[in-house]
mmCIF file of C-alpha atoms in Angstrom:
data_model
loop_
_atom_site.group_PDB
_atom_site.id
_atom_site.type_symbol
_atom_site.label_atom_id
_atom_site.label_comp_id
_atom_site.label_asym_id
_atom_site.label_seq_id
_atom_site.Cartn_x
_atom_site.Cartn_y
_atom_site.Cartn_z
ATOM 1 C CA UNK A 885 87.094 53.819 176.699
ATOM 2 C CA UNK A 886 89.186 51.351 174.487
ATOM 3 C CA UNK A 887 90.051 53.826 171.944
ATOM 4 C CA UNK A 888 91.492 57.100 173.395
ATOM 5 C CA UNK A 889 92.951 60.078 171.760
ATOM 6 C CA UNK A 890 96.421 58.922 173.181
ATOM 7 C CA UNK A 891 95.979 55.429 171.399
ATOM 8 C CA UNK A 892 94.624 56.875 168.082
ATOM 9 C CA UNK A 893 97.524 59.399 167.778
ATOM 10 C CA UNK A 894 99.702 56.074 168.641
ATOM 11 C CA UNK A 895 98.260 53.989 165.778
ATOM 12 C CA UNK A 896 98.425 56.907 163.548
ATOM 13 C CA UNK A 897 102.275 57.571 164.216
ATOM 14 C CA UNK A 898 103.185 54.050 163.854
ATOM 15 C CA UNK A 899 101.139 53.576 160.501
ATOM 16 C CA UNK A 900 100.962 56.775 158.872
ATOM 17 C CA UNK A 901 104.076 58.385 159.268
ATOM 18 C CA UNK A 902 102.578 61.160 161.991
ATOM 19 C CA UNK A 903 99.937 61.881 164.302
ATOM 20 C CA UNK A 904 98.570 64.319 162.093
ATOM 21 C CA UNK A 905 98.288 61.944 158.918
ATOM 22 C CA UNK A 906 95.051 60.346 159.709
ATOM 23 C CA UNK A 907 93.688 59.931 156.194
ATOM 24 C CA UNK A 908 96.036 57.498 154.538
ATOM 25 C CA UNK A 909 95.081 54.485 153.941
ATOM 26 C CA UNK A 910 97.666 52.832 155.976
ATOM 27 C CA UNK A 911 96.458 54.477 158.952
ATOM 28 C CA UNK A 912 92.731 53.873 158.556
ATOM 29 C CA UNK A 913 93.193 50.546 157.951
ATOM 30 C CA UNK A 914 95.394 50.447 161.220
ATOM 31 C CA UNK A 915 92.635 51.994 162.726
ATOM 32 C CA UNK A 916 89.711 49.533 161.692
ATOM 33 C CA UNK A 917 92.223 46.335 162.565
ATOM 34 C CA UNK A 918 92.262 47.837 166.613
ATOM 35 C CA UNK A 919 88.886 48.199 166.587
ATOM 36 C CA UNK A 920 88.122 44.740 164.939
ATOM 37 C CA UNK A 921 90.103 43.565 167.268
ATOM 38 C CA UNK A 922 88.273 45.269 170.233
ATOM 39 C CA UNK A 923 85.017 44.520 168.875
ATOM 40 C CA UNK A 924 85.915 40.698 168.307
ATOM 41 C CA UNK A 925 87.105 40.058 171.925
ATOM 42 C CA UNK A 926 83.384 41.523 172.895
ATOM 43 C CA UNK A 927 82.105 39.387 170.978
ATOM 44 C CA UNK A 928 83.419 36.432 172.406
ATOM 45 C CA UNK A 929 82.189 36.832 175.795
ATOM 46 C CA UNK A 930 78.641 38.585 174.692
ATOM 47 C CA UNK A 931 77.573 35.886 171.746
ATOM 48 C CA UNK A 932 74.086 37.600 171.226
ATOM 49 C CA UNK A 933 74.739 40.957 170.724
ATOM 50 C CA UNK A 934 73.669 41.371 167.081
ATOM 51 C CA UNK A 935 74.417 44.986 167.223
ATOM 52 C CA UNK A 936 78.099 44.750 167.515
ATOM 53 C CA UNK A 937 78.366 41.901 165.507
ATOM 54 C CA UNK A 938 76.773 43.981 162.595
ATOM 55 C CA UNK A 939 79.334 46.882 163.338
ATOM 56 C CA UNK A 940 82.023 44.406 163.132
ATOM 57 C CA UNK A 941 80.800 42.943 159.341
ATOM 58 C CA UNK A 942 80.429 47.234 158.282
ATOM 59 C CA UNK A 943 83.691 47.521 159.565
ATOM 60 C CA UNK A 944 85.597 44.770 158.209
ATOM 61 C CA UNK A 945 84.143 45.940 154.883
ATOM 62 C CA UNK A 946 85.211 49.538 155.156
ATOM 63 C CA UNK A 947 88.779 47.506 155.852
ATOM 64 C CA UNK A 948 88.333 45.131 152.514
ATOM 65 C CA UNK A 949 87.487 48.163 150.476
ATOM 66 C CA UNK A 950 90.195 50.284 151.862
ATOM 67 C CA UNK A 951 92.504 47.142 151.339
ATOM 68 C CA UNK A 952 91.361 46.687 147.497
ATOM 69 C CA UNK A 953 92.123 50.097 146.983
ATOM 70 C CA UNK A 954 95.791 49.961 148.070
ATOM 71 C CA UNK A 955 96.398 46.657 145.870
ATOM 72 C CA UNK A 956 94.877 48.476 143.092
ATOM 73 C CA UNK A 957 97.322 51.371 143.419
ATOM 74 C CA UNK A 958 100.130 50.526 144.982
ATOM 75 C CA UNK A 959 100.725 46.844 145.670
ATOM 76 C CA UNK A 960 103.905 47.403 147.923
ATOM 77 C CA UNK A 961 102.403 49.449 150.208
ATOM 78 C CA UNK A 962 99.414 46.986 150.600
ATOM 79 C CA UNK A 963 102.099 44.233 151.310
ATOM 80 C CA UNK A 964 103.467 46.394 154.013
ATOM 81 C CA UNK A 965 100.350 46.945 155.506
ATOM 82 C CA UNK A 966 99.335 43.124 155.421
ATOM 83 C CA UNK A 967 102.654 42.298 156.795
ATOM 84 C CA UNK A 968 102.754 44.536 159.659
ATOM 85 C CA UNK A 969 99.113 44.398 160.871
ATOM 86 C CA UNK A 970 99.282 40.492 160.259
ATOM 87 C CA UNK A 971 96.098 40.552 158.396
ATOM 88 C CA UNK A 972 95.096 37.085 156.306
ATOM 89 C CA UNK A 973 94.543 37.606 152.488
#
């Protein structure tokens, strides 16, 4: 499995401050980005997997909503997340 508990803890520690901080917007965006990257690689090999394509679009929408929330509440946190995760905007 690509997303083990160790990988999640590492993502939360790197972007959320600690491995227990799983609910912050930054850590959630980082987790969504990791999952989006994995699904994008899967779809490059399996072009007709439309269920995965739909799941990918849902994840992108959730990430976009969290990023919009961050942009409206704290623009500096938003810019930091965009820069660290190298997300186009």
